[in-house]
PDB file of C-alpha atoms in Angstrom:
ATOM      1  CA  MET A   1      11.808   1.887  -4.389  1.00 92.00           C
ATOM      2  CA  LYS A   2      11.181  -1.701  -3.492  1.00 97.00           C
ATOM      3  CA  LYS A   3       7.628  -2.840  -4.094  1.00 98.00           C
ATOM      4  CA  ILE A   4       6.530  -5.746  -1.816  1.00 98.00           C
ATOM      5  CA  VAL A   5       3.282  -7.649  -2.042  1.00 98.00           C
ATOM      6  CA  ILE A   6       1.808  -9.059   1.138  1.00 98.00           C
ATOM      7  CA  GLY A   7      -0.991 -11.704   1.290  1.00 98.00           C
ATOM      8  CA  ILE A   8      -2.669 -12.448   4.626  1.00 97.00           C
ATOM      9  CA  THR A   9      -4.740 -15.561   4.699  1.00 97.00           C
ATOM     10  CA  GLY A  10      -7.040 -17.034   7.236  1.00 93.00           C
ATOM     11  CA  ALA A  11      -4.485 -19.064   9.324  1.00 94.00           C
ATOM     12  CA  SER A  12      -3.823 -18.198  12.872  1.00 91.00           C
ATOM     13  CA  GLY A  13      -0.897 -15.948  13.337  1.00 92.00           C
ATOM     14  CA  THR A  14      -2.017 -12.611  11.958  1.00 92.00           C
ATOM     15  CA  ILE A  15       0.366 -10.988  14.415  1.00 92.00           C
ATOM     16  CA  TYR A  16       3.318 -12.096  12.197  1.00 95.00           C
ATOM     17  CA  ALA A  17       1.779 -10.215   9.195  1.00 95.00           C
ATOM     18  CA  LEU A  18       1.165  -7.086  11.207  1.00 94.00           C
ATOM     19  CA  ASP A  19       4.713  -6.959  12.630  1.00 96.00           C
ATOM     20  CA  LEU A  20       6.042  -7.445   8.962  1.00 97.00           C
ATOM     21  CA  LEU A  21       3.803  -4.608   7.848  1.00 97.00           C
ATOM     22  CA  LYS A  22       4.972  -2.266  10.536  1.00 96.00           C
ATOM     23  CA  GLU A  23       8.549  -2.899   9.717  1.00 97.00           C
ATOM     24  CA  LEU A  24       8.044  -2.410   5.959  1.00 97.00           C
ATOM     25  CA  HIS A  25       6.023   0.736   6.672  1.00 96.00           C
ATOM     26  CA  ASN A  26       8.969   2.134   8.730  1.00 94.00           C
ATOM     27  CA  ALA A  27      11.588   1.116   6.168  1.00 94.00           C
ATOM     28  CA  LYS A  28      12.951   3.587   3.649  1.00 88.00           C
ATOM     29  CA  ASP A  29      11.952   3.370  -0.081  1.00 94.00           C
ATOM     30  CA  VAL A  30       9.510   0.379   0.446  1.00 97.00           C
ATOM     31  CA  GLU A  31       6.081   0.344  -1.059  1.00 98.00           C
ATOM     32  CA  THR A  32       3.608  -2.252   0.099  1.00 98.00           C
ATOM     33  CA  HIS A  33       0.706  -3.882  -1.752  1.00 98.00           C
ATOM     34  CA  LEU A  34      -1.569  -5.701   0.558  1.00 98.00           C
ATOM     35  CA  VAL A  35      -4.387  -8.400   0.104  1.00 97.00           C
ATOM     36  CA  ILE A  36      -6.365  -9.636   3.014  1.00 96.00           C
ATOM     37  CA  SER A  37      -8.528 -12.800   2.575  1.00 96.00           C
ATOM     38  CA  PRO A  38     -12.056 -12.943   3.991  1.00 94.00           C
ATOM     39  CA  TRP A  39     -11.066 -15.429   6.697  1.00 92.00           C
ATOM     40  CA  ALA A  40      -8.111 -13.260   7.628  1.00 93.00           C
ATOM     41  CA  LYS A  41     -10.525 -10.400   8.242  1.00 91.00           C
ATOM     42  CA  GLU A  42     -12.512 -12.736  10.571  1.00 87.00           C
ATOM     43  CA  ASN A  43      -9.408 -13.734  12.454  1.00 85.00           C
ATOM     44  CA  LEU A  44      -8.485 -10.121  12.851  1.00 82.00           C
ATOM     45  CA  ALA A  45     -11.812  -9.513  14.604  1.00 78.00           C
ATOM     46  CA  VAL A  46     -11.476 -12.355  17.022  1.00 78.00           C
ATOM     47  CA  GLU A  47      -7.680 -13.102  17.244  1.00 64.00           C
ATOM     48  CA  GLU A  48      -4.804 -11.898  19.415  1.00 62.00           C
ATOM     49  CA  THR A  49      -3.783  -8.648  17.757  1.00 72.00           C
ATOM     50  CA  GLY A  50      -6.400  -6.133  18.911  1.00 77.00           C
ATOM     51  CA  TYR A  51      -6.023  -4.444  15.404  1.00 79.00           C
ATOM     52  CA  SER A  52      -8.823  -3.427  13.151  1.00 80.00           C
ATOM     53  CA  MET A  53      -9.013  -3.155   9.386  1.00 82.00           C
ATOM     54  CA  GLN A  54      -8.589   0.554   9.779  1.00 81.00           C
ATOM     55  CA  ASP A  55      -5.468   0.042  11.802  1.00 81.00           C
ATOM     56  CA  ILE A  56      -3.922  -2.112   8.973  1.00 85.00           C
ATOM     57  CA  GLY A  57      -5.017   0.332   6.396  1.00 83.00           C
ATOM     58  CA  HIS A  58      -2.503   2.848   7.764  1.00 90.00           C
ATOM     59  CA  LEU A  59       0.282   0.310   7.382  1.00 94.00           C
ATOM     60  CA  ALA A  60      -0.025  -0.378   3.671  1.00 96.00           C
ATOM     61  CA  ASP A  61       0.376   1.835   0.690  1.00 96.00           C
ATOM     62  CA  PHE A  62      -2.152  -0.028  -1.447  1.00 97.00           C
ATOM     63  CA  ILE A  63      -4.931  -2.426  -0.414  1.00 96.00           C
ATOM     64  CA  TYR A  64      -6.781  -4.695  -2.743  1.00 97.00           C
ATOM     65  CA  ASP A  65     -10.024  -6.618  -2.419  1.00 96.00           C
ATOM     66  CA  ALA A  66      -9.219 -10.394  -2.305  1.00 96.00           C
ATOM     67  CA  ARG A  67     -11.829 -11.099  -5.092  1.00 96.00           C
ATOM     68  CA  ASP A  68     -10.528  -8.356  -7.435  1.00 97.00           C
ATOM     69  CA  MET A  69      -8.859 -10.559 -10.111  1.00 96.00           C
ATOM     70  CA  GLY A  70      -8.289  -7.369 -12.218  1.00 96.00           C
ATOM     71  CA  ALA A  71      -6.108  -5.757  -9.651  1.00 98.00           C
ATOM     72  CA  LEU A  72      -2.708  -4.421 -10.480  1.00 97.00           C
ATOM     73  CA  ILE A  73      -0.816  -7.245  -8.666  1.00 98.00           C
ATOM     74  CA  ALA A  74      -2.800  -9.876 -10.664  1.00 98.00           C
ATOM     75  CA  SER A  75      -0.706  -9.290 -13.778  1.00 97.00           C
ATOM     76  CA  GLY A  76       2.864 -10.392 -14.268  1.00 96.00           C
ATOM     77  CA  SER A  77       3.533  -7.084 -16.040  1.00 97.00           C
ATOM     78  CA  PHE A  78       3.469  -5.444 -12.560  1.00 97.00           C
ATOM     79  CA  LYS A  79       7.073  -5.599 -11.502  1.00 97.00           C
ATOM     80  CA  HIS A  80       7.727  -6.022  -7.787  1.00 98.00           C
ATOM     81  CA  ASP A  81      10.599  -7.217  -5.590  1.00 98.00           C
ATOM     82  CA  GLY A  82       8.916  -9.967  -3.649  1.00 98.00           C
ATOM     83  CA  MET A  83       5.653 -11.355  -2.381  1.00 98.00           C
ATOM     84  CA  VAL A  84       5.028 -12.755   1.173  1.00 98.00           C
ATOM     85  CA  VAL A  85       2.059 -14.901   2.138  1.00 98.00           C
ATOM     86  CA  ILE A  86       1.917 -14.534   5.912  1.00 98.00           C
ATOM     87  CA  PRO A  87       0.438 -16.469   7.595  1.00 97.00           C
ATOM     88  CA  ALA A  88      -0.199 -18.969   4.924  1.00 98.00           C
ATOM     89  CA  SER A  89      -3.187 -21.262   5.504  1.00 97.00           C
ATOM     90  CA  MET A  90      -2.865 -24.771   4.231  1.00 97.00           C
ATOM     91  CA  LYS A  91      -5.706 -24.072   1.879  1.00 97.00           C
ATOM     92  CA  SER A  92      -3.890 -21.123   0.450  1.00 97.00           C
ATOM     93  CA  LEU A  93      -0.654 -23.211   0.299  1.00 98.00           C
ATOM     94  CA  ALA A  94      -2.469 -25.915  -1.625  1.00 98.00           C
ATOM     95  CA  ALA A  95      -4.010 -23.470  -4.046  1.00 97.00           C
ATOM     96  CA  ILE A  96      -0.624 -21.890  -4.749  1.00 98.00           C
ATOM     97  CA  ALA A  97       1.055 -25.268  -5.178  1.00 98.00           C
ATOM     98  CA  THR A  98      -1.511 -26.387  -7.711  1.00 97.00           C
ATOM     99  CA  GLY A  99      -1.766 -23.020  -9.584  1.00 95.00           C
ATOM    100  CA  LEU A 100      -5.537 -22.738  -8.694  1.00 94.00           C
ATOM    101  CA  GLY A 101      -5.433 -18.920  -8.650  1.00 94.00           C
ATOM    102  CA  ASP A 102      -8.981 -18.727  -7.382  1.00 93.00           C
ATOM    103  CA  SER A 103      -8.293 -15.618  -5.352  1.00 97.00           C
ATOM    104  CA  LEU A 104      -6.196 -12.588  -5.637  1.00 98.00           C
ATOM    105  CA  ILE A 105      -3.552 -13.942  -3.196  1.00 98.00           C
ATOM    106  CA  GLY A 106      -3.397 -17.160  -5.208  1.00 98.00           C
ATOM    107  CA  ARG A 107      -3.282 -15.317  -8.562  1.00 98.00           C
ATOM    108  CA  ALA A 108      -0.589 -12.851  -7.373  1.00 98.00           C
ATOM    109  CA  ALA A 109       1.521 -15.728  -6.037  1.00 98.00           C
ATOM    110  CA  ASP A 110       1.098 -17.577  -9.383  1.00 97.00           C
ATOM    111  CA  VAL A 111       2.270 -14.574 -11.422  1.00 98.00           C
ATOM    112  CA  THR A 112       5.168 -14.052  -8.964  1.00 98.00           C
ATOM    113  CA  MET A 113       6.402 -17.582  -9.634  1.00 98.00           C
ATOM    114  CA  LYS A 114       5.892 -17.452 -13.448  1.00 97.00           C
ATOM    115  CA  GLU A 115       7.875 -14.240 -13.684  1.00 97.00           C
ATOM    116  CA  ARG A 116      10.649 -15.775 -11.554  1.00 97.00           C
ATOM    117  CA  ARG A 117      10.220 -13.305  -8.779  1.00 98.00           C
ATOM    118  CA  LYS A 118      10.719 -13.939  -5.037  1.00 98.00           C
ATOM    119  CA  LEU A 119       7.930 -15.643  -3.200  1.00 98.00           C
ATOM    120  CA  ILE A 120       8.021 -16.334   0.499  1.00 98.00           C
ATOM    121  CA  ILE A 121       5.468 -18.632   2.149  1.00 98.00           C
ATOM    122  CA  VAL A 122       5.140 -18.435   6.030  1.00 98.00           C
ATOM    123  CA  PRO A 123       2.999 -21.588   6.726  1.00 98.00           C
ATOM    124  CA  ARG A 124       1.053 -21.639  10.098  1.00 94.00           C
ATOM    125  CA  GLU A 125      -0.125 -25.090  10.930  1.00 93.00           C
ATOM    126  CA  SER A 126       0.851 -27.774  13.408  1.00 93.00           C
ATOM    127  CA  PRO A 127       1.320 -30.588  13.027  1.00 95.00           C
ATOM    128  CA  PHE A 128       1.947 -30.843   9.291  1.00 96.00           C
ATOM    129  CA  ASN A 129       0.371 -33.792   7.514  1.00 97.00           C
ATOM    130  CA  GLN A 130       1.890 -35.468   4.361  1.00 98.00           C
ATOM    131  CA  ILE A 131      -0.220 -33.264   2.024  1.00 98.00           C
ATOM    132  CA  HIS A 132       1.097 -30.126   3.672  1.00 98.00           C
ATOM    133  CA  LEU A 133       4.666 -31.296   3.533  1.00 98.00           C
ATOM    134  CA  GLU A 134       4.363 -32.365  -0.154  1.00 98.00           C
ATOM    135  CA  ASN A 135       2.928 -29.063  -1.118  1.00 98.00           C
ATOM    136  CA  MET A 136       5.769 -27.171   0.638  1.00 98.00           C
ATOM    137  CA  LEU A 137       8.266 -29.444  -1.011  1.00 98.00           C
ATOM    138  CA  LYS A 138       6.813 -28.899  -4.327  1.00 98.00           C
ATOM    139  CA  LEU A 139       6.879 -25.108  -3.967  1.00 98.00           C
ATOM    140  CA  SER A 140      10.393 -25.364  -2.594  1.00 98.00           C
ATOM    141  CA  LYS A 141      11.516 -27.165  -5.745  1.00 98.00           C
ATOM    142  CA  MET A 142      10.158 -24.343  -7.691  1.00 97.00           C
ATOM    143  CA  GLY A 143      12.258 -21.809  -5.874  1.00 97.00           C
ATOM    144  CA  VAL A 144       9.586 -20.559  -3.291  1.00 98.00           C
ATOM    145  CA  GLU A 145      11.161 -19.819   0.062  1.00 98.00           C
ATOM    146  CA  VAL A 146       9.221 -21.540   2.951  1.00 98.00           C
ATOM    147  CA  ILE A 147       9.877 -19.778   6.313  1.00 98.00           C
ATOM    148  CA  PRO A 148       7.754 -21.340   9.074  1.00 97.00           C
ATOM    149  CA  PRO A 149       7.401 -19.004  12.206  1.00 97.00           C
ATOM    150  CA  ILE A 150       9.546 -21.269  14.332  1.00 95.00           C
ATOM    151  CA  PRO A 151      11.070 -19.368  17.381  1.00 93.00           C
ATOM    152  CA  ALA A 152      14.820 -19.434  18.100  1.00 92.00           C
ATOM    153  CA  PHE A 153      15.974 -19.362  21.770  1.00 93.00           C
ATOM    154  CA  TYR A 154      19.717 -18.619  21.397  1.00 91.00           C
ATOM    155  CA  ASN A 155      18.637 -14.972  21.465  1.00 90.00           C
ATOM    156  CA  ARG A 156      16.834 -15.527  24.835  1.00 93.00           C
ATOM    157  CA  PRO A 157      13.544 -13.951  24.065  1.00 95.00           C
ATOM    158  CA  LYS A 158      11.730 -12.506  26.988  1.00 95.00           C
ATOM    159  CA  THR A 159       8.420 -11.440  25.264  1.00 96.00           C
ATOM    160  CA  ILE A 160       6.090 -12.600  22.471  1.00 94.00           C
ATOM    161  CA  GLN A 161       7.369  -9.589  20.522  1.00 95.00           C
ATOM    162  CA  ASP A 162      10.916 -10.962  20.739  1.00 95.00           C
ATOM    163  CA  ILE A 163       9.655 -14.236  19.202  1.00 96.00           C
ATOM    164  CA  VAL A 164       7.761 -12.428  16.500  1.00 96.00           C
ATOM    165  CA  SER A 165      10.614 -10.075  15.695  1.00 96.00           C
ATOM    166  CA  HIS A 166      12.867 -13.131  15.079  1.00 96.00           C
ATOM    167  CA  THR A 167      10.597 -14.301  12.218  1.00 97.00           C
ATOM    168  CA  THR A 168      10.175 -10.827  10.806  1.00 97.00           C
ATOM    169  CA  MET A 169      13.936 -10.424  10.723  1.00 96.00           C
ATOM    170  CA  LYS A 170      14.251 -13.605   8.704  1.00 96.00           C
ATOM    171  CA  ILE A 171      11.665 -12.515   6.175  1.00 98.00           C
ATOM    172  CA  LEU A 172      13.260  -9.048   5.843  1.00 97.00           C
ATOM    173  CA  ASP A 173      16.653 -10.720   5.355  1.00 96.00           C
ATOM    174  CA  HIS A 174      15.172 -12.802   2.408  1.00 97.00           C
ATOM    175  CA  LEU A 175      13.646  -9.651   0.951  1.00 97.00           C
ATOM    176  CA  ASP A 176      17.139  -8.037   1.014  1.00 95.00           C
ATOM    177  CA  ILE A 177      16.003  -5.321   3.465  1.00 95.00           C
ATOM    178  CA  SER A 178      18.532  -4.412   6.106  1.00 90.00           C
ATOM    179  CA  ASN A 179      17.443  -4.753   9.634  1.00 89.00           C
ATOM    180  CA  GLU A 180      18.559  -5.510  13.161  1.00 90.00           C
ATOM    181  CA  LEU A 181      15.270  -6.567  14.713  1.00 85.00           C
ATOM    182  CA  SER A 182      16.673  -9.556  16.736  1.00 89.00           C
ATOM    183  CA  PRO A 183      20.025 -10.554  17.990  1.00 87.00           C
ATOM    184  CA  ARG A 184      21.949 -12.696  15.540  1.00 88.00           C
ATOM    185  CA  TRP A 185      23.949 -15.849  16.133  1.00 87.00           C
ATOM    186  CA  GLU A 186      27.530 -14.883  17.109  1.00 84.00           C
ATOM    187  CA  GLY A 187      29.008 -18.351  17.571  1.00 85.00           C
ATOM    188  CA  LEU A 188      29.513 -20.487  20.623  1.00 81.00           C
ATOM    189  CA  ARG A 189      31.570 -19.007  23.366  1.00 69.00           C
ATOM    190  CA  GLU A 190      33.482 -22.368  23.706  1.00 56.00           C
ATOM    191  CA  THR A 191      34.354 -22.150  19.993  1.00 50.00           C
ATOM    192  CA  LYS A 192      35.640 -18.566  20.271  1.00 57.00           C
ATOM    193  CA  ASN A 193      37.818 -19.556  23.270  1.00 57.00           C
ATOM    194  CA  SER A 194      39.151 -22.642  21.399  1.00 53.00           C
ATOM    195  CA  LEU A 195      40.105 -20.661  18.403  1.00 53.00           C
ATOM    196  CA  ARG A 196      41.604 -17.918  20.535  1.00 61.00           C
ATOM    197  CA  GLY A 197      43.777 -20.657  22.281  1.00 59.00           C
ATOM    198  CA  ASN A 198      44.943 -22.102  18.973  1.00 53.00           C
ATOM    199  CA  THR A 199      46.496 -18.780  18.020  1.00 53.00           C
ATOM    200  CA  GLN A 200      48.671 -18.633  21.051  1.00 51.00           C
TER     201      GLN A 200
END
């Protein structure tokens, strides 16, 4: 069974975290360990999702208090298959990049890196300033995967859910969890025709 750690921080874009949790909840043989920061809870109450903490509780197998530094996921001896910080606020990004570990999300990310396990950051800010970019570059050089929730339009999204699903698909791909949530790039029609012509 895959064990996935999810950290939700106080950036806008909680909808991305909820969609990922839904898909992981529906996936076979996946166990989720969830941490929600205090500001993420505030966003949940006022933001775009319409979900409550109780709703989220049904989507995760284990939920930890963000202040519980003695939690299972705070130790490198807890073996898991990846951690996703989604959405990642710039404060959380900075804390992870500097190894601050002042919250359970930061600590869990820190031990994920030190144990050389997969860490995915989904930063939600615009525009990025130099500090944001330097922190992302620093983490990328350490093997952290940075996946901003940038929409694609080759799949011709018609709804907000289509746009969100594309990001969820990318994250699941990087967690090695099979999915077909969003249409994938199949190549330019002109390229296909050109190749077909060269074979005649």
